[in-house]
Coordinates of C-alpha atoms in Angstrom, one line a residue:
Chain A
M1 CA -0.1 0.0 0.0
K2 CA 2.8 2.4 0.8
K3 CA 4.2 1.9 -2.7
Y4 CA 1.1 3.6 -4.1
M5 CA 0.9 6.4 -1.3
K6 CA 1.8 9.3 -3.8
Q7 CA -0.9 8.1 -6.3
V8 CA -3.6 7.8 -3.5
I9 CA -2.9 11.3 -2.4
I10 CA -3.1 12.7 -5.8
L11 CA -6.4 11.0 -6.4
A12 CA -7.7 12.3 -2.9
I13 CA -6.8 15.8 -4.0
F14 CA -8.6 15.4 -7.3
I15 CA -11.6 13.9 -5.3
L16 CA -11.8 16.8 -2.8
L17 CA -10.9 19.5 -5.2
P18 CA -14.5 20.4 -6.4
L19 CA -16.0 19.9 -3.0
V20 CA -13.5 22.3 -1.3
F21 CA -13.6 25.0 -3.8
N22 CA -17.1 24.9 -4.9
F23 CA -16.4 25.9 -8.5
N24 CA -19.0 27.5 -10.7
R25 CA -20.7 25.5 -13.4
S26 CA -18.7 26.9 -16.4
F27 CA -15.4 26.0 -14.7
M28 CA -16.7 22.6 -13.7
T29 CA -17.6 22.0 -17.4
L30 CA -14.1 23.0 -18.3
L31 CA -12.7 20.6 -15.7
N32 CA -14.7 17.9 -17.1
M33 CA -13.6 18.5 -20.7
A34 CA -10.1 18.4 -19.4
G35 CA -10.8 15.0 -17.8
I36 CA -12.1 13.7 -21.3
Y37 CA -9.0 15.0 -22.9
V38 CA -6.9 13.2 -20.3
V39 CA -8.3 9.9 -21.4
I40 CA -7.7 10.6 -25.1
A41 CA -4.1 11.9 -24.4
I42 CA -3.2 8.8 -22.4
G43 CA -4.5 6.7 -25.4
F44 CA -2.7 8.9 -27.9
N45 CA 0.5 8.6 -25.9
I46 CA 0.4 4.8 -26.0
L47 CA 0.3 5.3 -29.8
L48 CA 2.8 8.1 -30.4
G49 CA 4.9 7.9 -27.3
Y50 CA 5.3 4.2 -26.8
A51 CA 4.8 2.7 -30.2
G52 CA 6.2 5.6 -32.2
Q53 CA 3.3 5.8 -34.7
I54 CA 1.7 9.1 -35.5
S55 CA -2.0 9.8 -36.1
L56 CA -3.6 13.3 -37.0
G57 CA -7.1 11.8 -37.3
H58 CA -7.7 10.9 -33.6
A59 CA -10.7 13.1 -33.4
A60 CA -12.6 10.8 -35.8
F61 CA -12.4 8.1 -33.1
V62 CA -13.7 10.7 -30.4
G63 CA -16.5 11.6 -32.8
I64 CA -17.3 7.9 -33.4
G65 CA -17.5 7.2 -29.7
A66 CA -19.8 10.3 -29.1
Y67 CA -22.1 9.6 -32.2
T68 CA -22.4 5.9 -31.2
T69 CA -23.4 6.9 -27.7
A70 CA -25.7 9.6 -28.8
I71 CA -27.6 7.1 -31.3
L72 CA -27.7 4.2 -29.1
S73 CA -28.9 6.4 -26.2
T74 CA -31.6 8.4 -28.1
K75 CA -32.8 5.7 -30.5
C76 CA -32.3 2.6 -28.5
N77 CA -32.6 3.9 -25.0
L78 CA -29.7 1.8 -24.0
S79 CA -28.0 2.0 -20.7
F80 CA -24.3 3.4 -20.5
I81 CA -23.3 0.0 -19.1
L82 CA -24.1 -1.5 -22.5
I83 CA -23.2 1.5 -24.5
I84 CA -19.5 1.7 -23.4
P85 CA -18.7 -1.9 -24.4
I86 CA -20.4 -1.2 -27.9
V87 CA -18.4 2.0 -28.3
I88 CA -15.2 0.0 -27.3
L89 CA -16.0 -2.6 -29.9
I90 CA -16.7 -0.1 -32.7
S91 CA -13.8 2.2 -32.1
G92 CA -11.6 -0.7 -31.7
I93 CA -12.6 -2.2 -35.2
L94 CA -12.0 1.2 -36.7
G95 CA -8.8 1.7 -34.9
F96 CA -7.7 -1.7 -36.4
I97 CA -8.6 -0.6 -39.8
L98 CA -6.7 2.8 -39.5
G99 CA -3.8 0.7 -38.4
L100 CA -3.7 -1.2 -41.6
P101 CA -2.1 1.7 -43.5
A102 CA 0.6 2.1 -40.8
L103 CA 1.9 -1.3 -41.7
R104 CA 3.1 0.2 -45.1
L105 CA 3.5 4.0 -44.3
Q106 CA 5.9 5.7 -42.0
G107 CA 6.5 9.1 -40.7
N108 CA 5.0 12.0 -42.8
Y109 CA 3.0 9.6 -45.2
L110 CA 1.4 7.9 -42.1
A111 CA 0.6 11.5 -40.9
I112 CA -1.0 12.3 -44.2
A113 CA -3.0 9.2 -44.3
T114 CA -4.3 9.5 -40.8
L115 CA -5.2 13.1 -41.4
G116 CA -7.2 12.1 -44.6
F117 CA -9.1 9.5 -42.2
G118 CA -9.8 12.3 -39.9
V119 CA -11.1 14.7 -42.5
A120 CA -13.2 12.0 -44.1
F121 CA -15.0 11.4 -40.8
S122 CA -15.5 15.0 -39.9
H123 CA -17.4 15.2 -43.3
I124 CA -19.3 11.9 -42.6
F125 CA -20.5 13.4 -39.4
M126 CA -21.8 16.4 -41.3
E127 CA -23.1 14.8 -44.4
W128 CA -24.7 11.5 -43.2
E129 CA -27.8 13.4 -42.1
S130 CA -30.1 10.4 -41.6
V131 CA -27.7 8.9 -39.0
T132 CA -25.9 11.9 -37.5
G133 CA -28.4 14.5 -37.8
G134 CA -26.1 16.6 -40.0
F135 CA -25.2 20.0 -38.7
S136 CA -27.9 20.1 -36.1
G137 CA -26.3 17.0 -34.5
I138 CA -28.2 14.9 -32.0
K139 CA -29.9 16.1 -28.9
G140 CA -31.3 14.6 -25.9
I141 CA -29.0 11.9 -24.9
N142 CA -30.0 10.4 -21.6
P143 CA -27.6 11.0 -18.5
P144 CA -25.8 7.9 -17.4
N145 CA -28.0 6.0 -14.9
L146 CA -26.4 3.6 -12.3
F147 CA -28.8 1.9 -10.0
G148 CA -31.3 4.7 -10.3
Y149 CA -28.7 7.4 -9.8
Q150 CA -28.6 9.9 -12.6
F151 CA -25.3 11.6 -13.3
K152 CA -26.8 14.9 -14.4
T153 CA -25.0 17.6 -12.6
R154 CA -21.7 18.6 -13.6
L155 CA -20.3 17.6 -10.1
S156 CA -21.6 14.0 -10.6
M157 CA -20.1 13.8 -14.1
Y158 CA -16.8 14.9 -12.8
Y159 CA -16.7 11.8 -10.6
F160 CA -18.0 9.7 -13.4
I161 CA -15.1 10.9 -15.8
L162 CA -12.6 10.6 -12.8
F163 CA -13.6 6.8 -12.6
F164 CA -12.7 6.4 -16.3
I165 CA -9.3 8.3 -15.9
V166 CA -8.3 6.1 -13.1
V167 CA -9.1 3.1 -15.0
S168 CA -7.2 4.5 -18.1
I169 CA -4.2 5.3 -16.0
I170 CA -4.1 1.8 -14.4
F171 CA -4.5 0.0 -17.6
A172 CA -1.9 2.1 -19.5
K173 CA 0.6 1.8 -16.6
N174 CA 0.4 -2.0 -16.6
L175 CA 0.4 -2.4 -20.4
I176 CA 3.8 -0.6 -20.7
K177 CA 5.2 -3.0 -18.1
T178 CA 4.1 -6.1 -20.0
K179 CA 5.6 -7.8 -23.0
T180 CA 3.2 -6.0 -25.2
G181 CA 4.6 -2.6 -23.9
R182 CA 8.2 -3.7 -24.4
A183 CA 7.4 -4.9 -27.9
L184 CA 5.8 -1.4 -28.7
M185 CA 8.8 0.4 -27.5
A186 CA 11.1 -2.0 -29.4
I187 CA 9.4 -1.1 -32.5
R188 CA 9.5 2.6 -31.7
D189 CA 13.2 2.5 -31.1
S190 CA 14.3 0.1 -34.0
E191 CA 11.8 -1.8 -36.1
Y192 CA 14.6 -3.6 -37.7
A193 CA 16.0 -5.0 -34.5
A194 CA 12.5 -5.8 -33.2
M195 CA 11.8 -7.8 -36.2
S196 CA 15.0 -9.7 -36.0
L197 CA 14.2 -10.6 -32.6
G198 CA 11.0 -12.3 -33.8
I199 CA 8.6 -9.6 -32.7
D200 CA 5.5 -9.5 -35.0
V201 CA 5.7 -5.8 -35.9
A202 CA 2.4 -5.7 -37.9
K203 CA 0.5 -7.3 -35.0
Y204 CA 1.8 -4.7 -32.4
K205 CA 1.4 -1.6 -34.7
T206 CA -2.2 -2.7 -35.0
I207 CA -2.6 -3.2 -31.3
A208 CA -1.3 0.3 -30.7
F209 CA -3.8 1.9 -33.0
L210 CA -6.6 -0.3 -31.7
I211 CA -5.9 0.7 -27.9
S212 CA -5.6 4.2 -28.7
A213 CA -8.7 4.4 -30.8
I214 CA -10.7 2.7 -27.8
Y215 CA -9.4 5.4 -25.5
A216 CA -10.6 8.0 -27.9
G217 CA -14.0 6.3 -28.4
V218 CA -14.6 5.9 -24.7
A219 CA -13.6 9.5 -24.4
G220 CA -16.1 10.5 -27.0
S221 CA -18.8 8.6 -25.2
L222 CA -18.0 10.6 -22.0
Y223 CA -18.2 13.7 -24.0
A224 CA -21.8 12.7 -25.3
F225 CA -22.8 12.0 -21.8
L226 CA -21.5 15.3 -20.5
F227 CA -23.1 17.6 -22.9
R228 CA -25.9 15.2 -23.8
Q229 CA -25.8 16.5 -27.4
V230 CA -23.2 16.1 -30.3
Y231 CA -22.3 18.3 -33.1
P232 CA -20.1 17.6 -36.0
N233 CA -17.7 20.4 -36.1
T234 CA -16.4 19.4 -32.5
F235 CA -14.6 16.6 -34.0
D236 CA -12.5 18.2 -36.6
V237 CA -8.7 18.3 -37.4
G238 CA -8.3 21.0 -34.8
M239 CA -9.2 18.6 -32.2
S240 CA -6.6 16.0 -33.5
L241 CA -3.9 18.7 -33.5
N242 CA -4.9 19.7 -30.0
I243 CA -4.4 16.1 -28.8
L244 CA -0.9 15.9 -30.4
A245 CA -0.1 19.4 -28.8
M246 CA -1.1 18.1 -25.3
I247 CA 1.3 15.2 -25.3
V248 CA 4.0 17.1 -26.9
I249 CA 3.7 19.8 -24.2
G250 CA 2.8 17.4 -21.5
G251 CA 5.4 14.7 -22.2
I252 CA 5.9 12.1 -24.9
A253 CA 6.1 8.6 -23.7
S254 CA 4.8 9.5 -20.1
I255 CA 1.4 8.8 -18.7
E256 CA 1.9 11.5 -16.3
G257 CA 2.7 13.8 -19.2
S258 CA -0.4 13.0 -20.8
V259 CA -2.3 14.0 -17.8
V260 CA -0.5 17.3 -17.3
G261 CA -0.6 18.2 -20.9
A262 CA -4.3 17.6 -21.3
L263 CA -5.1 19.6 -18.2
F264 CA -2.7 22.5 -19.2
I265 CA -4.1 22.9 -22.6
T266 CA -7.7 22.7 -21.7
L267 CA -7.5 24.9 -18.6
I268 CA -4.9 27.5 -19.7
P269 CA -7.5 29.8 -21.8
E270 CA -9.5 30.0 -18.6
F271 CA -6.5 31.5 -16.6
L272 CA -5.5 33.8 -19.3
K273 CA -8.9 35.1 -19.7
N274 CA -7.9 38.2 -17.6
I275 CA -5.1 39.2 -19.9
K276 CA -6.2 41.8 -22.2
V277 CA -4.3 40.1 -25.3
Q278 CA -6.6 38.6 -27.9
N279 CA -5.9 34.9 -28.2
A280 CA -3.3 34.9 -25.5
S281 CA -3.9 31.2 -24.9
F282 CA -3.1 30.3 -28.5
I283 CA -0.1 32.5 -28.4
L284 CA 1.1 30.8 -25.2
T285 CA 0.4 27.2 -26.4
G286 CA 2.2 28.1 -29.7
L287 CA 5.3 29.4 -27.9
L288 CA 5.4 26.4 -25.4
L289 CA 5.1 24.1 -28.2
I290 CA 8.1 25.5 -29.8
L291 CA 10.1 25.8 -26.7
C292 CA 9.2 22.1 -25.7
V293 CA 10.3 20.7 -29.1
M294 CA 13.5 22.7 -28.9
Y295 CA 14.5 22.4 -25.2
F296 CA 12.3 19.9 -23.6
P297 CA 11.6 17.2 -26.0
Y298 CA 10.1 15.1 -23.2
G299 CA 7.6 17.9 -22.1
L300 CA 6.7 19.6 -19.0
V301 CA 7.2 16.4 -16.9
D302 CA 10.8 16.3 -18.1
I303 CA 11.4 19.9 -16.5
Y304 CA 10.1 18.3 -13.2
R305 CA 12.4 15.2 -13.8
R306 CA 15.4 17.3 -14.4
F307 CA 14.6 19.5 -11.5
K308 CA 14.6 16.6 -9.2
V309 CA 18.0 15.4 -10.6
W310 CA 19.4 18.9 -10.0
L311 CA 18.2 19.0 -6.5
K312 CA 19.7 15.5 -5.8
K313 CA 23.0 16.6 -7.2
K314 CA 22.9 19.8 -5.2
A315 CA 22.2 17.7 -2.1
A316 CA 25.2 15.4 -2.9
V317 CA 27.6 18.3 -3.3
K318 CA 26.6 19.6 0.0
D319 CA 27.2 16.3 1.7
E320 CA 30.6 16.0 0.2
G321 CA 31.2 19.6 1.2
V322 CA 30.5 18.7 4.9
K323 CA 33.0 15.7 4.8
V324 CA 35.8 17.9 3.5
Chain B
M1 CA 23.4 -27.4 -39.2
L2 CA 22.3 -24.6 -41.6
I3 CA 22.3 -25.5 -45.3
I4 CA 21.7 -22.8 -47.9
K5 CA 21.0 -24.0 -51.4
N6 CA 20.9 -21.7 -54.5
L7 CA 19.6 -18.7 -52.4
K8 CA 18.5 -15.7 -54.4
V9 CA 17.3 -12.4 -53.0
N10 CA 16.1 -9.6 -55.0
Y11 CA 15.1 -6.0 -54.1
G12 CA 12.9 -4.9 -57.0
Y13 CA 15.3 -5.1 -60.0
V14 CA 18.4 -5.4 -58.0
N15 CA 19.7 -9.0 -57.4
A16 CA 21.5 -8.8 -54.0
L17 CA 22.2 -12.5 -54.0
K18 CA 22.5 -14.6 -57.2
G19 CA 22.3 -18.2 -56.1
V20 CA 24.6 -18.7 -52.9
D21 CA 25.3 -22.2 -51.4
I22 CA 26.5 -22.2 -47.9
D23 CA 27.0 -25.1 -45.4
I24 CA 27.3 -24.5 -41.6
K25 CA 28.5 -27.3 -39.5
G26 CA 27.3 -27.3 -35.8
G27 CA 29.8 -26.1 -33.4
Q28 CA 31.8 -24.0 -35.7
I29 CA 32.4 -20.3 -36.2
V30 CA 31.8 -19.6 -39.8
S31 CA 32.6 -16.2 -41.2
I32 CA 31.4 -14.5 -44.4
L33 CA 33.7 -11.8 -45.7
G34 CA 33.0 -9.3 -48.5
S35 CA 33.1 -5.5 -49.2
N36 CA 30.0 -3.3 -49.1
G37 CA 27.2 -4.5 -51.2
A38 CA 28.4 -8.0 -51.7
G39 CA 25.2 -9.3 -50.2
K40 CA 26.3 -10.2 -46.6
T41 CA 23.5 -8.6 -44.8
S42 CA 21.0 -9.8 -47.4
L43 CA 22.1 -13.3 -46.6
L44 CA 21.3 -12.8 -42.8
K45 CA 18.1 -11.2 -43.6
A46 CA 17.0 -14.1 -45.7
V47 CA 17.8 -16.7 -43.1
S48 CA 15.9 -14.9 -40.5
G49 CA 12.9 -14.4 -42.9
L50 CA 13.2 -10.5 -43.1
V51 CA 13.0 -10.4 -46.9
E52 CA 10.1 -10.9 -49.1
D53 CA 11.5 -11.7 -52.5
K54 CA 13.7 -14.7 -52.3
S55 CA 14.1 -18.3 -53.7
G56 CA 16.2 -21.3 -53.0
T57 CA 16.2 -23.5 -50.0
I58 CA 17.2 -22.9 -46.3
L59 CA 17.5 -26.1 -44.0
F60 CA 18.0 -25.7 -40.3
D61 CA 18.6 -29.0 -38.6
G62 CA 17.0 -30.7 -41.6
Q63 CA 13.9 -28.6 -41.3
D64 CA 13.0 -26.2 -44.3
I65 CA 12.7 -22.8 -42.9
T66 CA 12.8 -20.8 -46.2
N67 CA 9.2 -19.5 -45.9
M68 CA 8.8 -19.4 -42.1
S69 CA 8.1 -16.2 -40.2
T70 CA 10.8 -14.6 -38.1
E71 CA 9.1 -15.4 -35.0
K72 CA 9.2 -19.1 -35.8
I73 CA 12.7 -19.1 -37.0
V74 CA 14.1 -17.3 -33.8
S75 CA 12.1 -19.7 -31.7
L76 CA 13.8 -22.7 -33.5
G77 CA 17.1 -21.3 -32.3
I78 CA 18.5 -18.9 -34.9
S79 CA 19.2 -15.4 -33.5
H80 CA 20.1 -12.6 -35.5
C81 CA 22.1 -9.6 -34.1
P82 CA 21.7 -6.8 -36.6
E83 CA 24.2 -4.5 -38.2
G84 CA 24.8 -1.3 -36.3
R85 CA 23.7 -2.6 -32.9
R86 CA 20.2 -1.3 -33.0
I87 CA 19.7 -1.5 -29.3
F88 CA 16.6 0.0 -27.8
P89 CA 18.2 3.4 -26.6
Q90 CA 15.4 4.4 -24.2
L91 CA 14.9 1.3 -22.4
T92 CA 17.2 0.0 -19.7
V93 CA 20.0 -2.7 -20.4
E94 CA 17.7 -5.3 -18.7
E95 CA 14.6 -4.4 -20.6
N96 CA 16.6 -4.7 -23.7
L97 CA 17.6 -8.3 -22.7
K98 CA 14.0 -9.1 -21.8
I99 CA 12.9 -8.2 -25.4
G100 CA 15.5 -10.6 -26.6
A101 CA 13.7 -13.5 -24.8
Y102 CA 10.5 -12.4 -26.5
V103 CA 9.9 -15.6 -28.4
L104 CA 10.3 -17.6 -25.2
R105 CA 7.4 -15.7 -23.7
N106 CA 4.9 -18.6 -23.7
K107 CA 7.5 -21.0 -22.2
K108 CA 8.3 -21.3 -18.6
V109 CA 11.7 -19.6 -18.4
N110 CA 13.6 -18.2 -15.4
L111 CA 14.6 -14.7 -16.8
Q112 CA 16.9 -14.3 -13.9
E113 CA 18.9 -17.3 -15.0
E114 CA 19.0 -16.1 -18.6
F115 CA 20.4 -12.7 -17.4
E116 CA 23.0 -14.4 -15.4
R117 CA 24.0 -16.5 -18.4
V118 CA 24.5 -13.3 -20.6
Y119 CA 26.1 -11.4 -17.7
A120 CA 28.6 -14.0 -17.4
F121 CA 29.9 -13.2 -20.9
F122 CA 29.4 -9.5 -20.5
P123 CA 30.2 -8.5 -16.8
K124 CA 30.0 -5.0 -17.6
L125 CA 26.3 -5.3 -18.5
K126 CA 25.5 -6.5 -15.1
E127 CA 27.1 -3.4 -13.6
R128 CA 24.9 -1.3 -15.9
R129 CA 21.7 -3.3 -15.8
R130 CA 19.6 -0.5 -14.6
Q131 CA 21.1 2.1 -17.0
V132 CA 19.3 3.4 -20.0
A133 CA 20.9 1.6 -22.9
G134 CA 21.4 4.9 -25.0
T135 CA 23.9 6.1 -22.5
L136 CA 26.2 3.1 -22.9
S137 CA 29.6 3.2 -24.9
G138 CA 29.7 1.9 -28.4
G139 CA 31.4 -1.1 -27.2
E140 CA 28.9 -1.7 -24.4
Q141 CA 26.1 -1.3 -26.9
Q142 CA 27.5 -3.9 -29.1
M143 CA 27.8 -6.3 -26.2
L144 CA 24.2 -5.5 -25.3
A145 CA 23.1 -6.4 -28.8
I146 CA 24.9 -9.6 -28.7
G147 CA 23.7 -10.3 -25.3
R148 CA 20.0 -9.6 -26.4
A149 CA 20.5 -12.0 -29.2
L150 CA 21.7 -14.6 -26.8
M151 CA 18.5 -14.3 -24.8
S152 CA 16.5 -16.5 -27.1
K153 CA 18.8 -19.4 -26.3
P154 CA 19.9 -19.8 -29.8
K155 CA 21.7 -22.7 -31.3
L156 CA 23.0 -20.5 -34.2
L157 CA 24.0 -16.9 -33.5
M158 CA 24.2 -14.8 -36.5
L159 CA 26.3 -11.5 -36.1
D160 CA 26.2 -8.7 -38.6
E161 CA 29.3 -6.7 -38.3
P162 CA 29.9 -6.6 -34.6
S163 CA 33.2 -4.7 -35.0
L164 CA 31.6 -1.9 -36.8
G165 CA 32.8 1.5 -35.7
L166 CA 34.6 0.2 -32.5
A167 CA 38.2 0.9 -31.3
P168 CA 40.6 -2.0 -32.1
I169 CA 41.1 -2.9 -28.6
I170 CA 37.2 -3.3 -28.0
V171 CA 37.0 -5.2 -31.3
N172 CA 39.5 -7.8 -29.8
E173 CA 37.5 -8.0 -26.6
I174 CA 34.3 -8.8 -28.7
F175 CA 36.1 -11.4 -30.8
K176 CA 37.4 -13.0 -27.7
I177 CA 33.8 -13.2 -26.3
I178 CA 32.4 -14.5 -29.6
K179 CA 35.0 -17.3 -29.2
Q180 CA 33.9 -17.9 -25.7
I181 CA 30.2 -18.0 -26.7
N182 CA 31.1 -20.7 -29.4
S183 CA 33.0 -22.7 -27.0
E184 CA 29.9 -23.1 -24.8
G185 CA 28.2 -24.8 -27.8
V186 CA 26.6 -22.0 -29.9
T187 CA 27.3 -22.2 -33.6
V188 CA 28.2 -18.8 -34.9
L189 CA 27.8 -17.2 -38.3
L190 CA 29.9 -14.1 -38.4
I191 CA 29.7 -11.4 -41.1
E192 CA 32.8 -9.1 -41.1
Q193 CA 34.4 -6.6 -43.2
N194 CA 37.4 -6.8 -40.8
A195 CA 38.7 -9.8 -42.7
N196 CA 41.8 -10.3 -40.6
G197 CA 40.1 -10.6 -37.3
A198 CA 37.2 -12.7 -38.7
L199 CA 39.6 -15.3 -40.3
K200 CA 41.6 -15.5 -37.2
I201 CA 38.8 -16.6 -34.9
S202 CA 36.7 -18.5 -37.6
D203 CA 37.0 -22.3 -38.5
Y204 CA 35.6 -21.8 -42.0
S205 CA 35.1 -18.8 -44.3
Y206 CA 33.2 -17.8 -47.5
V207 CA 34.0 -14.7 -49.5
L208 CA 31.1 -13.0 -51.2
E209 CA 31.4 -10.7 -54.1
L210 CA 28.5 -9.1 -55.9
G211 CA 26.0 -11.7 -54.5
Q212 CA 28.0 -14.8 -55.3
V213 CA 30.5 -17.0 -53.4
V214 CA 33.9 -16.5 -55.0
S215 CA 36.0 -18.5 -52.6
E216 CA 35.5 -20.6 -49.6
G217 CA 37.8 -22.7 -47.4
D218 CA 39.3 -23.3 -43.9
S219 CA 40.0 -19.8 -42.4
K220 CA 43.7 -20.7 -41.9
K221 CA 44.1 -21.5 -45.4
L222 CA 42.3 -18.4 -46.6
L223 CA 44.4 -16.2 -44.2
N224 CA 47.5 -17.5 -46.2
D225 CA 45.9 -17.3 -49.7
E226 CA 47.6 -14.9 -51.9
G227 CA 44.4 -13.6 -53.6
I228 CA 42.5 -13.0 -50.5
R229 CA 45.5 -11.4 -48.8
K230 CA 45.7 -8.9 -51.6
S231 CA 42.1 -8.1 -51.9
Y232 CA 40.9 -8.1 -48.2
L233 CA 43.9 -8.0 -45.9
G234 CA 45.7 -5.2 -47.8
A235 CA 49.0 -7.0 -47.7

């Protein structure tokens, strides 16, 4: 138990946070949005950070999750307990399909192919009116209902999403410790060496796409449950790029980095609201992106890591100084 | 142990190997010499099932492995240590070794024992087992690459230019360890541009030129062969 003390404390802080501060509704909405992005970013980091595969079309999976939820909830009146496994199945299948070009394409070309996938889906959401409701989207999604309790308020949704974040983190943390995790990292570091050791590169690349698509799909489902309505222009390329920016700023190949990045990018506009510069948050995000790529390729969590090393060194020097 | 008959490998219109016959006897160190572009690496890739377009027959312990998947080939006991080391720089030394044992994942193996077996050859790796592999020196990285290849308990270890880009003193050390690995019962197929070193430690050698075997024989004999000395040993 002691081993997980730090994690338990952080979780406790997040549980108590809204109770202590009593945030207003709009800030709670933003916090919930940040939580949804945390789930997406963790999944995306498995793909980009651990398996080394790029995708610029991940908003499509979020959209698929959201629309699947919306349709199943409004037309079939299904409970979220049934909807979420269906979302996992559908986004998993589509993730698998998107993974197929990754077996032949690398780097920029994979980026272009996945971008095309994203653009295609954002148009499908707009144009396939009989299913997606076109521009007016789908309204009237039922709130999640657990044993008669309805997750209707922003506060209850906060805990609903927090639960999914905890599951996401535990799954991801365990995944990277297993043989699958090591195989993914081996492929990222050297595909040739991984192949020569007998690792089925095609299989693991597809697995990485599948897992990250499921994360995004579930997050999309949470999105639909939070706002109880979905619109097509939410799930555009901008969202895909936002997800990418989150893990670059937060920290590539780090679960903590995904969390920090998602919270940072979603919440920063709120804190910069009072500055009288137009689009201050965009400017700051852009600047940070450049600075991270140049000086902290492993993101904000890397600054913390380096700071810890620096403190240790300083302490070591001090100890030696006493001896002399 | 490994019999290669009339092996041809093509990359599009380029014929990398134009019908090569090679016979490797168990327990030996066999070296394959040749300059850049002779087809040495293609040969290893073909044996481990890493090239698509190939013809001919490859027999391992009498079993036809020509069209088997890499995973199957590695689990039969052929391990391939690729050129240029290709360690996984962001993983620790021990994690690198663990990946080497990937094909044993469904068998009950005591990883700790396997680590110790590799550390016995490379004591330096044990000292650095928690270190991130990218921070190792070039020689240590090569040792890690060989150690990683040993983790799948190979009967045949194929090494692609283990001396590449290393200081002469380290090359000697690596060659010594290869000899040691061989004396513990692992057959070694060694690809080298460093012909002198390779001929000295190997039992039998082949010389490849433009995708064909141009000469073969006991390494000692080749070492004294006028033609070989002129073209590969610079003397």
